[in-house]
Coordinates of C-alpha atoms and ligand atoms in Angstrom, one line a residue:
M1 CA -102.7 84.0 141.9
A2 CA -101.5 82.6 145.2
I3 CA -100.0 84.9 147.7
K4 CA -96.4 83.8 148.5
Q5 CA -95.1 83.6 152.0
F6 CA -91.9 85.5 152.9
K7 CA -89.0 83.3 153.8
T8 CA -89.0 82.5 157.5
E9 CA -86.2 84.8 158.5
S10 CA -87.7 87.6 156.4
K11 CA -91.0 87.1 158.1
R12 CA -89.4 87.4 161.5
L13 CA -87.6 90.5 160.5
L14 CA -90.8 91.9 159.1
D15 CA -92.5 91.4 162.4
L16 CA -89.7 93.3 164.1
M17 CA -90.0 96.0 161.6
A18 CA -93.7 96.5 161.6
N19 CA -93.8 96.6 165.3
S20 CA -91.2 99.3 165.2
I21 CA -88.9 98.0 167.8
Y22 CA -86.4 100.0 165.9
T23 CA -87.6 103.4 166.9
N24 CA -86.1 105.4 164.1
T25 CA -88.7 104.9 161.5
D26 CA -87.2 107.8 159.5
I27 CA -84.7 105.5 157.9
F28 CA -87.2 103.9 155.5
L29 CA -86.8 106.9 153.2
R30 CA -83.0 106.9 153.0
E31 CA -83.2 103.1 152.4
L32 CA -85.6 103.4 149.5
I33 CA -83.7 106.4 148.1
S34 CA -80.4 104.6 148.4
N35 CA -81.8 101.6 146.5
A36 CA -83.1 104.0 143.8
S37 CA -79.6 105.6 143.6
D38 CA -77.9 102.1 143.3
A39 CA -80.3 101.2 140.5
I40 CA -79.5 104.4 138.6
D41 CA -75.8 103.8 139.2
K42 CA -76.3 100.4 137.5
R43 CA -78.1 101.8 134.6
Y44 CA -75.5 104.5 134.1
F45 CA -72.7 102.0 134.2
M46 CA -74.4 99.8 131.7
S47 CA -74.9 102.7 129.3
L48 CA -71.2 103.2 129.1
T49 CA -70.6 100.0 127.4
D50 CA -74.0 99.3 125.8
S51 CA -75.1 102.0 123.3
S52 CA -78.7 100.7 123.3
I53 CA -79.1 101.8 126.9
T54 CA -79.8 105.5 127.5
A55 CA -79.0 107.4 130.6
D56 CA -80.5 110.8 130.3
D57 CA -82.4 112.8 132.9
L58 CA -81.6 110.2 135.6
K59 CA -83.4 111.1 138.8
I60 CA -85.4 110.0 141.8
K61 CA -88.8 111.5 142.4
V62 CA -90.7 111.6 145.7
V63 CA -94.4 112.4 145.7
L64 CA -96.7 112.8 148.7
N65 CA -100.5 112.3 148.6
K66 CA -101.7 113.3 152.0
K67 CA -105.3 112.8 151.3
D68 CA -104.9 109.1 150.4
R69 CA -102.0 108.5 152.7
I70 CA -99.7 107.5 149.9
I71 CA -96.0 108.1 149.3
T72 CA -94.4 107.2 145.9
I73 CA -90.7 107.0 145.2
E74 CA -89.8 106.6 141.6
D75 CA -86.5 106.1 139.9
N76 CA -85.4 105.5 136.3
G77 CA -82.6 103.1 137.1
V78 CA -82.1 99.5 135.9
G79 CA -85.4 98.2 137.1
M80 CA -86.2 94.7 138.1
S81 CA -87.4 91.7 136.1
K82 CA -89.9 89.2 137.5
E83 CA -87.2 87.1 138.9
D84 CA -85.4 90.1 140.4
L85 CA -88.6 91.1 142.2
E86 CA -89.1 87.6 143.5
N87 CA -85.5 87.1 144.6
N88 CA -84.7 90.6 145.9
L89 CA -87.9 91.5 147.6
G90 CA -89.0 88.0 148.8
T91 CA -86.1 87.4 151.0
I92 CA -83.3 89.0 152.8
A93 CA -80.4 88.5 150.4
K94 CA -77.7 89.5 152.8
S95 CA -78.5 87.2 155.7
G96 CA -77.6 83.6 156.2
S97 CA -80.4 82.1 158.2
L98 CA -78.1 80.7 160.7
E99 CA -76.3 83.8 161.6
F100 CA -79.6 85.6 161.6
K101 CA -80.9 83.4 164.3
E102 CA -77.8 83.8 166.3
Q103 CA -78.2 87.5 166.1
I104 CA -81.8 87.4 167.2
E105 CA -80.9 85.4 170.2
E106 CA -77.8 87.2 171.3
K107 CA -78.1 90.8 170.5
D108 CA -80.8 93.3 170.9
E109 CA -83.0 94.1 168.0
I110 CA -81.3 97.3 166.9
D111 CA -78.2 95.4 166.3
I112 CA -80.0 92.9 164.1
I113 CA -81.6 95.6 161.9
G114 CA -78.3 97.4 161.8
Q115 CA -76.2 94.5 160.8
F116 CA -78.4 93.1 158.2
G117 CA -79.1 96.2 156.2
V118 CA -82.7 95.3 155.9
G119 CA -83.1 98.0 153.3
F120 CA -86.3 97.6 151.5
Y121 CA -88.1 95.9 154.4
S122 CA -87.8 99.0 156.6
A123 CA -90.6 100.5 154.6
F124 CA -93.0 98.2 156.5
M125 CA -92.3 100.3 159.5
I126 CA -94.5 103.0 158.2
A127 CA -96.6 101.2 155.5
D128 CA -98.9 98.3 155.8
K129 CA -99.0 97.7 152.0
I130 CA -96.3 98.3 149.4
E131 CA -96.4 98.1 145.7
V132 CA -93.3 97.9 143.5
L133 CA -93.9 98.5 139.8
S134 CA -90.8 97.8 137.8
K135 CA -89.5 97.4 134.3
K136 CA -86.0 96.3 133.6
V137 CA -83.9 98.0 131.0
N138 CA -83.9 96.2 127.7
E139 CA -87.0 94.2 128.6
E140 CA -90.4 94.5 127.2
K141 CA -92.5 93.5 130.2
A142 CA -93.2 95.2 133.5
Y143 CA -94.3 93.6 136.7
L144 CA -96.1 94.6 139.9
W145 CA -95.0 93.3 143.2
T146 CA -97.5 93.8 146.0
G147 CA -96.7 92.9 149.5
T148 CA -98.3 93.1 152.9
M149 CA -97.2 91.6 156.2
D150 CA -98.8 88.4 155.2
G151 CA -96.9 87.8 151.9
Y152 CA -96.5 89.1 148.5
E153 CA -97.5 88.4 144.9
V154 CA -96.0 89.4 141.5
K155 CA -98.0 89.9 138.4
A156 CA -97.7 91.3 134.9
A157 CA -98.3 95.1 134.7
K158 CA -97.9 98.1 132.5
K159 CA -95.2 100.7 132.8
D160 CA -93.7 103.2 130.4
G161 CA -89.9 103.5 130.7
P162 CA -87.5 101.3 132.6
G163 CA -87.2 101.9 136.3
T164 CA -89.1 101.4 139.5
L165 CA -92.1 103.0 141.1
I166 CA -92.6 102.2 144.8
T167 CA -96.0 103.0 146.4
L168 CA -96.2 103.1 150.1
Y169 CA -99.6 102.9 151.8
V170 CA -98.9 104.8 155.0
K171 CA -100.3 103.3 158.2
E172 CA -103.0 105.0 160.1
N173 CA -101.8 106.8 163.2
T174 CA -102.0 104.9 166.5
K175 CA -101.9 106.1 170.0
E176 CA -98.2 105.3 170.2
K177 CA -97.1 106.4 166.7
K178 CA -97.9 109.2 164.3
Y179 CA -97.1 108.5 160.7
D180 CA -98.5 111.8 159.5
P181 CA -95.1 113.6 159.3
Y182 CA -94.1 111.3 156.4
L183 CA -97.0 112.9 154.4
E184 CA -95.8 116.5 155.0
D185 CA -93.6 118.2 152.4
Y186 CA -91.5 120.0 154.8
E187 CA -90.8 117.0 157.0
V188 CA -89.9 114.8 154.0
K189 CA -87.6 117.4 152.5
S190 CA -85.7 117.7 155.7
L191 CA -85.3 114.0 155.9
I192 CA -83.9 113.9 152.4
K193 CA -81.5 116.7 153.3
K194 CA -80.5 114.9 156.5
Y195 CA -79.9 111.4 155.2
S196 CA -79.6 111.6 151.4
D197 CA -78.1 114.9 150.6
F198 CA -74.9 113.5 149.0
I199 CA -76.9 111.2 146.6
R200 CA -75.4 112.0 143.3
Y201 CA -78.6 112.1 141.3
P202 CA -81.3 114.7 141.8
I203 CA -84.0 113.8 144.3
V204 CA -86.9 115.9 143.1
M205 CA -90.2 116.9 144.7
D206 CA -93.1 118.9 143.2
E207 CA -93.4 122.4 144.4
E208 CA -96.1 124.9 143.8
T209 CA -94.8 128.3 142.7
E210 CA -96.4 131.4 141.2
V211 CA -95.3 132.6 137.8
D212 CA -97.0 135.8 136.5
G213 CA -99.8 135.3 139.0
K214 CA -100.4 131.8 137.8
K215 CA -99.9 128.8 140.1
I216 CA -97.7 126.1 138.5
I217 CA -96.1 122.9 139.7
E218 CA -92.4 122.6 139.3
E219 CA -90.0 119.9 140.1
K220 CA -87.3 121.1 142.6
T221 CA -84.1 119.2 143.5
V222 CA -83.9 118.7 147.2
N223 CA -80.4 117.3 147.7
S224 CA -77.1 119.1 147.1
M225 CA -75.7 116.0 145.1
V226 CA -72.2 116.5 146.2
P227 CA -70.8 113.2 147.6
L228 CA -69.4 113.6 151.0
W229 CA -65.9 112.6 149.9
K230 CA -65.9 115.3 147.3
K231 CA -66.8 118.0 149.8
N232 CA -64.2 120.2 151.4
K233 CA -63.0 118.7 154.6
K234 CA -63.5 121.9 156.5
D235 CA -67.2 121.9 155.6
I236 CA -67.7 118.4 157.1
K237 CA -68.5 117.8 160.7
E238 CA -67.6 114.6 162.5
E239 CA -71.3 113.8 162.7
D240 CA -71.6 113.9 158.9
Y241 CA -68.9 111.3 158.6
N242 CA -70.4 109.1 161.2
E243 CA -73.8 109.4 159.8
F244 CA -72.5 108.5 156.3
Y245 CA -70.7 105.6 157.8
S246 CA -73.6 104.2 159.8
M247 CA -76.0 104.5 157.0
S248 CA -73.6 103.0 154.4
Y249 CA -72.6 100.0 156.6
Y250 CA -75.5 99.6 159.0
D251 CA -73.0 100.0 161.8
F252 CA -74.2 102.1 164.7
E253 CA -70.8 101.9 166.4
K254 CA -68.8 105.0 165.5
P255 CA -65.8 104.2 163.3
L256 CA -62.5 104.2 165.2
K257 CA -60.9 106.3 162.6
T258 CA -62.0 108.2 159.5
L259 CA -59.5 109.0 156.7
H260 CA -60.5 111.6 154.3
Y261 CA -57.8 112.5 151.9
K262 CA -56.9 113.3 148.3
V263 CA -53.9 112.2 146.4
E264 CA -52.6 114.1 143.4
G265 CA -50.0 112.9 140.9
N266 CA -49.6 109.8 138.9
T267 CA -52.7 108.2 140.3
S268 CA -55.0 110.9 141.6
Y269 CA -57.9 109.9 143.8
S270 CA -60.1 111.0 146.7
A271 CA -60.7 108.6 149.5
L272 CA -63.0 108.4 152.4
L273 CA -62.0 105.5 154.5
F274 CA -63.2 104.1 157.8
I275 CA -61.7 101.8 160.3
P276 CA -64.7 100.2 162.0
G277 CA -65.2 100.1 165.7
V278 CA -66.5 96.6 165.8
R279 CA -65.7 93.5 163.8
P280 CA -68.7 92.5 161.7
F281 CA -70.2 89.3 163.0
N282 CA -69.3 87.4 159.8
Y283 CA -65.9 88.9 159.4
Y284 CA -64.0 85.6 159.4
S285 CA -66.6 83.8 157.3
T286 CA -66.8 83.5 153.6
D287 CA -70.0 85.7 153.8
Y288 CA -68.0 88.7 154.7
K289 CA -68.1 91.4 152.0
L290 CA -65.4 94.0 151.8
G291 CA -67.0 97.4 152.2
L292 CA -64.9 99.3 149.8
K293 CA -66.5 100.9 146.8
L294 CA -64.8 102.2 143.7
Y295 CA -66.0 105.3 141.8
S296 CA -64.5 107.0 138.9
K297 CA -65.1 110.8 138.6
G298 CA -68.1 110.4 140.9
V299 CA -69.6 107.5 138.9
F300 CA -70.0 104.2 140.7
I301 CA -67.9 101.4 139.3
K302 CA -68.1 98.6 141.7
D303 CA -68.7 97.3 145.2
E304 CA -66.3 95.0 147.1
A305 CA -63.3 96.4 145.4
K306 CA -60.9 93.7 146.6
E307 CA -58.2 94.7 144.1
L308 CA -57.9 98.0 145.9
V309 CA -56.6 96.9 149.3
S310 CA -54.5 94.1 150.7
D311 CA -56.2 91.2 152.3
H312 CA -54.8 92.0 155.7
F313 CA -56.6 95.4 155.7
R314 CA -59.9 94.0 154.5
F315 CA -61.7 95.5 157.5
I316 CA -61.4 98.9 155.8
R317 CA -64.6 100.4 154.6
G318 CA -65.3 103.4 152.4
V319 CA -65.1 104.9 149.0
I320 CA -62.3 105.4 146.5
D321 CA -63.0 107.9 143.8
S322 CA -60.3 107.9 141.1
D323 CA -59.9 110.5 138.4
D324 CA -57.9 108.5 136.1
L325 CA -59.7 105.2 135.5
S326 CA -61.0 104.8 132.0
L327 CA -64.8 104.5 132.4
N328 CA -65.2 102.2 129.4
I329 CA -63.2 99.6 131.1
S330 CA -65.0 96.4 131.9
R331 CA -65.3 95.4 135.5
E332 CA -63.2 92.3 134.9
I333 CA -60.4 94.0 133.2
L334 CA -60.1 96.3 136.2
Q335 CA -58.5 93.6 138.2
E336 CA -55.4 93.5 136.0
D337 CA -55.2 97.2 135.5
H338 CA -51.8 98.6 136.5
Q339 CA -53.6 101.7 137.7
M340 CA -55.5 99.6 140.2
A341 CA -52.2 98.2 141.4
A342 CA -50.9 101.7 142.0
L343 CA -54.0 102.7 143.8
K344 CA -53.8 99.6 146.0
K345 CA -50.2 100.4 146.9
S346 CA -51.2 103.9 147.9
I347 CA -54.3 102.9 149.9
D348 CA -52.4 100.2 151.8
K349 CA -49.8 102.7 152.7
K350 CA -52.3 105.2 154.0
I351 CA -54.0 102.6 156.1
K352 CA -50.7 101.4 157.5
G353 CA -49.7 105.0 158.2
A354 CA -52.9 105.7 160.0
L355 CA -52.6 102.6 162.2
E356 CA -49.0 103.4 163.0
K357 CA -50.0 106.9 164.0
M358 CA -52.8 105.6 166.1
L359 CA -50.5 103.1 167.9
K360 CA -48.1 106.0 168.6
D361 CA -50.5 108.8 169.6
D362 CA -53.6 107.1 170.7
R363 CA -52.8 103.8 172.3
E364 CA -56.2 103.3 173.8
T365 CA -57.9 103.4 170.4
Y366 CA -55.3 101.3 168.9
E367 CA -55.9 98.6 171.5
K368 CA -59.6 98.7 170.7
F369 CA -58.7 98.3 167.1
F370 CA -56.4 95.4 167.9
D371 CA -59.0 93.6 170.0
Q372 CA -61.3 93.7 166.9
F373 CA -58.9 93.1 164.0
G374 CA -55.5 92.0 165.6
T375 CA -56.0 88.4 164.5
Q376 CA -56.4 89.7 160.9
L377 CA -53.0 91.4 161.1
K378 CA -51.5 88.2 162.5
F379 CA -52.9 86.2 159.7
G380 CA -51.6 88.8 157.3
T381 CA -48.1 88.4 158.8
Y382 CA -48.3 84.6 158.4
D383 CA -50.0 84.4 155.0
N384 CA -48.0 83.9 151.8
Y385 CA -45.0 82.6 153.7
G386 CA -44.6 85.8 155.5
M387 CA -44.5 88.0 152.4
N388 CA -45.9 91.0 154.2
K389 CA -44.3 90.4 157.6
D390 CA -42.1 93.4 157.5
E391 CA -45.1 95.6 156.7
L392 CA -47.1 94.3 159.6
I393 CA -44.8 93.2 162.3
D394 CA -44.7 96.5 164.2
L395 CA -48.5 96.7 164.2
L396 CA -48.7 93.4 166.2
M397 CA -49.3 93.3 169.9
F398 CA -49.4 90.5 172.5
K399 CA -50.4 90.2 176.1
S400 CA -47.5 89.3 178.3
S401 CA -46.3 88.5 181.8
Y402 CA -45.0 92.0 182.2
E403 CA -48.3 93.6 183.3
D404 CA -51.1 91.7 181.5
K405 CA -51.3 94.5 179.0
Y406 CA -50.6 94.6 175.3
V407 CA -47.0 94.9 174.3
T408 CA -45.5 95.4 170.9
L409 CA -42.4 93.5 169.9
K410 CA -40.5 96.8 169.9
E411 CA -41.5 97.4 173.4
Y412 CA -40.6 93.9 174.4
V413 CA -37.2 94.1 173.0
S414 CA -36.6 97.5 174.5
R415 CA -37.1 96.2 178.0
M416 CA -35.3 92.9 177.6
K417 CA -32.9 92.1 180.4
E418 CA -29.2 92.6 179.7
D419 CA -28.4 88.9 179.8
Q420 CA -31.6 87.9 177.8
K421 CA -30.9 86.5 174.4
D422 CA -34.3 85.5 173.0
I423 CA -37.9 86.6 172.9
Y424 CA -39.8 84.1 175.1
Y425 CA -43.4 83.0 174.5
A426 CA -45.7 80.4 175.9
A427 CA -48.8 79.1 174.2
G428 CA -52.1 78.0 175.7
E429 CA -55.9 78.2 175.3
T430 CA -56.2 81.1 177.7
I431 CA -53.9 83.5 179.5
E432 CA -54.9 81.9 182.8
A433 CA -53.9 78.5 181.5
I434 CA -50.6 79.8 180.4
K435 CA -49.9 81.4 183.7
E436 CA -50.2 78.0 185.3
L437 CA -47.6 76.4 183.1
P438 CA -44.6 75.0 185.1
Q439 CA -42.4 75.8 182.2
L440 CA -42.6 79.5 183.0
E441 CA -41.3 79.2 186.5
K442 CA -37.6 79.7 185.9
V443 CA -37.9 82.2 183.1
L444 CA -40.1 84.5 185.2
D445 CA -37.8 84.0 188.1
K446 CA -35.0 85.4 186.0
G447 CA -37.1 88.5 185.4
Y448 CA -37.6 87.8 181.7
E449 CA -40.9 88.8 180.0
V450 CA -43.0 86.1 178.4
L451 CA -45.4 86.7 175.6
Y452 CA -48.8 84.9 176.0
F453 CA -49.8 83.2 172.8
T454 CA -53.5 82.4 173.0
E455 CA -54.4 82.4 169.3
N456 CA -53.8 79.5 167.0
V457 CA -52.1 81.7 164.5
D458 CA -49.5 83.0 167.0
E459 CA -47.1 80.1 167.0
F460 CA -47.4 79.5 163.3
M461 CA -46.5 83.1 162.8
T462 CA -43.2 82.7 164.6
N463 CA -42.3 80.1 161.9
V464 CA -42.4 82.9 159.3
I465 CA -41.1 85.8 161.3
F466 CA -38.1 83.8 162.6
N467 CA -36.7 86.7 164.5
Y468 CA -37.3 90.3 165.5
D469 CA -34.5 92.8 165.7
G470 CA -32.1 89.9 165.6
K471 CA -33.7 88.1 168.5
N472 CA -35.1 84.7 168.0
F473 CA -38.5 83.6 169.2
K474 CA -38.3 80.8 171.8
S475 CA -41.1 78.7 173.1
L476 CA -41.0 77.9 176.7
Q477 CA -42.7 74.6 175.8
S478 CA -40.2 73.3 173.3
G479 CA -36.6 72.6 172.5
D480 CA -33.6 73.6 174.6
L481 CA -34.1 76.9 176.3
D482 CA -30.4 77.6 176.9
L483 CA -31.1 79.6 180.0
D484 CA -28.3 78.5 182.2
T485 CA -24.9 79.7 183.0
K486 CA -21.9 77.4 182.3
E487 CA -21.8 76.4 185.9
E488 CA -25.5 75.5 186.0
K489 CA -25.1 73.5 182.9
E490 CA -22.2 71.5 184.3
E491 CA -24.2 70.9 187.4
I492 CA -27.2 69.5 185.5
E493 CA -24.9 67.3 183.4
K494 CA -23.4 65.9 186.5
K495 CA -26.8 65.2 188.1
A496 CA -27.8 63.5 184.9
E497 CA -24.7 61.4 185.0
D498 CA -25.3 60.5 188.6
N499 CA -28.9 59.4 187.9
K500 CA -28.2 57.8 184.6
D501 CA -29.8 54.5 185.5
L502 CA -33.0 56.1 186.9
L503 CA -33.4 58.3 183.8
N504 CA -32.8 55.3 181.6
S505 CA -35.5 53.2 183.3
L506 CA -37.9 56.1 183.2
K507 CA -37.2 56.4 179.5
E508 CA -37.6 52.7 179.0
A509 CA -41.0 52.8 180.8
L510 CA -42.2 55.6 178.6
K511 CA -40.5 54.5 175.3
E512 CA -43.8 54.3 173.5
K513 CA -44.9 57.7 174.6
V514 CA -41.9 60.2 174.7
E515 CA -38.8 60.7 172.7
D516 CA -36.7 61.4 175.7
V517 CA -36.7 61.8 179.5
K518 CA -34.4 64.6 180.6
L519 CA -33.5 66.7 183.7
S520 CA -35.1 70.0 183.3
T521 CA -33.5 73.4 183.2
R522 CA -36.8 75.3 183.3
L523 CA -38.6 74.0 186.3
K524 CA -38.6 75.4 189.8
N525 CA -41.6 74.2 191.9
S526 CA -43.1 71.5 189.7
P527 CA -41.8 68.0 189.5
V528 CA -42.3 67.5 185.7
C529 CA -43.3 69.1 182.5
L530 CA -43.7 68.1 178.9
V531 CA -42.0 69.9 176.1
S532 CA -42.0 69.3 172.4
E533 CA -38.9 69.0 170.4
D534 CA -38.1 71.9 168.1
G535 CA -40.5 72.2 165.2
L536 CA -44.1 71.2 165.7
S537 CA -45.6 72.3 169.1
F538 CA -48.5 70.9 171.0
G539 CA -50.6 73.8 170.1
M540 CA -49.8 73.5 166.4
E541 CA -50.5 69.8 166.7
R542 CA -53.9 70.5 168.1
T543 CA -54.7 73.2 165.4
L544 CA -53.6 71.1 162.5
N545 CA -55.5 68.1 163.6
A546 CA -58.6 70.2 164.2
M547 CA -58.2 71.5 160.7
N548 CA -58.1 67.9 159.5
Q549 CA -54.7 68.2 158.0
G550 CA -54.1 64.5 158.6
S551 CA -52.9 63.3 162.0
V552 CA -49.7 65.0 163.0
K553 CA -47.8 64.4 166.3
A554 CA -45.5 66.8 168.1
K555 CA -42.5 65.0 169.5
K556 CA -42.7 64.9 173.3
V557 CA -39.9 65.1 175.9
L558 CA -40.6 64.6 179.5
E559 CA -38.5 66.9 181.7
I560 CA -38.0 66.2 185.4
N561 CA -37.0 68.7 188.0
A562 CA -33.9 67.3 189.7
D563 CA -34.4 69.6 192.7
H564 CA -37.9 68.4 193.4
E565 CA -38.8 66.1 196.3
I566 CA -40.4 63.6 194.0
F567 CA -37.2 63.2 192.0
K568 CA -35.0 63.0 195.1
A569 CA -37.2 60.4 196.7
L570 CA -37.3 58.4 193.4
A571 CA -33.5 58.6 193.2
K572 CA -33.1 57.4 196.7
T573 CA -35.5 54.4 196.5
F574 CA -35.0 53.6 192.9
E575 CA -32.7 50.6 193.2
A576 CA -35.2 48.8 195.5
N577 CA -38.3 50.1 193.9
E578 CA -40.3 47.9 191.6
A579 CA -42.9 50.5 190.9
V580 CA -40.7 52.8 188.7
D581 CA -42.8 51.9 185.7
E582 CA -45.9 53.1 187.5
Y583 CA -44.3 56.3 188.7
A584 CA -43.0 57.1 185.2
N585 CA -46.5 56.7 183.8
L586 CA -48.1 58.8 186.5
L587 CA -45.6 61.6 186.1
Y588 CA -46.1 61.5 182.4
D589 CA -49.9 61.8 182.8
E590 CA -49.4 64.6 185.3
A591 CA -47.3 66.4 182.7
L592 CA -50.0 65.9 180.0
L593 CA -52.7 67.3 182.2
I594 CA -50.7 70.4 183.0
A595 CA -49.9 70.9 179.3
G596 CA -53.6 70.9 178.6
L597 CA -53.4 67.7 176.7
P598 CA -55.7 64.7 177.1
I599 CA -54.5 61.7 179.1
E600 CA -54.2 58.9 176.6
D601 CA -55.5 56.2 178.9
P602 CA -57.6 57.6 181.7
L603 CA -58.5 54.1 183.1
S604 CA -54.9 53.1 183.7
Y605 CA -54.3 56.5 185.2
T606 CA -57.1 56.2 187.8
K607 CA -56.1 52.7 188.5
R608 CA -52.6 53.8 189.4
I609 CA -53.8 56.7 191.5
N610 CA -56.1 54.3 193.4
E611 CA -53.4 51.8 194.1
L612 CA -51.2 54.6 195.4
M613 CA -53.9 55.8 197.7
L614 CA -54.5 52.4 199.0
K615 CA -50.8 51.9 199.7
A616 CA -50.7 55.2 201.5
M617 CA -53.7 54.4 203.6
K618 CA -52.5 51.0 204.7
Ligands
ADP701 P1 -79.6 96.1 149.5 O1 -79.9 97.4 148.9 O2 -78.7 96.3 150.7 O3 -79.1 95.1 148.6 P2 -82.4 96.1 149.9 O4 -83.4 95.3 150.8 O5 -82.4 97.5 150.1 O6 -81.0 95.5 150.2 O7 -82.8 95.8 148.4 C1 -82.7 94.4 148.0 C2 -82.4 94.4 146.5 O8 -83.6 94.7 145.8 C3 -81.4 95.3 146.0 O9 -80.1 94.7 146.2 C4 -81.7 95.5 144.5 O10 -81.2 94.4 143.8 C5 -83.2 95.4 144.6 N1 -83.8 96.7 144.5 C6 -84.4 97.3 145.6 N2 -84.9 98.6 145.2 C7 -84.6 98.7 143.9 C8 -84.8 99.7 142.9 N3 -85.4 100.8 143.2 N4 -84.5 99.4 141.6 C9 -83.9 98.2 141.3 N5 -83.6 97.3 142.2 C10 -84.0 97.5 143.4
MG702 MG1 -80.7 98.9 150.0

């Protein structure tokens, strides 16, 4: 039988593994034990609904053979069919090849191994050959998977009951690395205690004891079997939580917050929840899997328990262990269960409460959180036509002109100027670009604070929030700002009247391009700016077109600063000037550039500039 090659990504990872760039080789044991435990979970769960499947004496057994340098890890879980062996152990199920490559290139190796949860492969750190003998429940045939660094093969084999027996051929010691400790009883026991203590099934090892002068070998359970979330809070150290977190989610960054609590009452449950410190690299892709597990009375029910938490909190990780769920329920029915809905409500509330508290008492941590998951909260606010906006709005933060720090809407409103009616914002690709916008000049001059909207979702969100604390959101780049006093308004109206003909000819020159040409009330130092009419903004136009939602166009208005030299000169020479058309177009292009929009006809633009230069140089 031909030896099969590992898939390319797997091969690369294997090389990393085998060469032990990841220094903590100890983790191989917890990985294999955790796989064994998952497999037993699956068998147990199946036995609840299928009476032909037994689930007695479920356990994991570790045996060391020092003489032949062999470790075996055996479980009586679900086992694997031939296809399972091929699919699960021949490739890295979790990784998309593309993201994998990005990881390799951008991050250091520890991160790669961490993020991918290489699981089974980690055994190649200490073994140069691995055998997996497995038989699936309810199947007749058993198979043997044999793998080395060069590839693997699967063939028919013999095995008694269902389950999996993994044999590791431990590498010889080298000058740099000693693999001997993994063959020592004491060392392996302490590794199990350290990493796998909470595994709910017994992890047994043989122990020699003397009974009535006779030496006999007895199986002894090494782990305490109490899951961490069932332990008493006062018996748990912070390291225990962090250790549990990092090994469950392959995240070596400490969680920002750990919530360990118990709820009694209509829906009783224990929860151990974590708010991660870093956003998983695939968080906003369809590959992202919610890291929330559901247990019932300590029995594993399902991974990715989406029905237990609102989408806007899907960064949460951890375990929910409910006392009330009926175990015989099928996994599909769970989704409609009203108990699940009650659980979800309670969990959402806890997460929200924790975030509110963090925002209030530990701003620094909250800002870290927001840097990672703030966009998610904004999407949550926007999604479903703003159904959850009241829930989330006070958790949002924006950078602003006040001091380049995050500000909440509550803070913004609390420091609004007495004469300020609206909440002002300006949108752009970056904060730096926004700061350059001419539209900000006058508002900042008045001492008003401006929120910087740098994410696509920001402006869309204002369309569902409408207002905060009775204050409307107003874009500095669209509509009428209504900034001026009665006198100022009258003055502008008069100027517009005086320059009616000029404005009309500018409008005529640009009639294909803008809806209107107006005297501006928001400019101070710049001659022109572009604003959109109320409704669709330039940023939204860009986003929608990028998302291929057809071709939409924001309605443009060119605003001119009547106090600027350019306008004054134009007004003076207008009657005798034949180049008004050209100037109109130049000013329009200038405004486009400042707004971060592409010039529609770069050739005409440069031609005009060149002609002007020539004129000036003559
Ligand atoms: P993960 O556990 O994160 O899925 P692993 O590399 O650890 O990744 O394991 C890959 C897959 O191989 C598992 O998802 C499981 O389907 C299968 N597997 C591994 N070990 C066992 C086992 N002892 N019994 C049954 N299936 C197993
Ligand atoms: Mg695993």
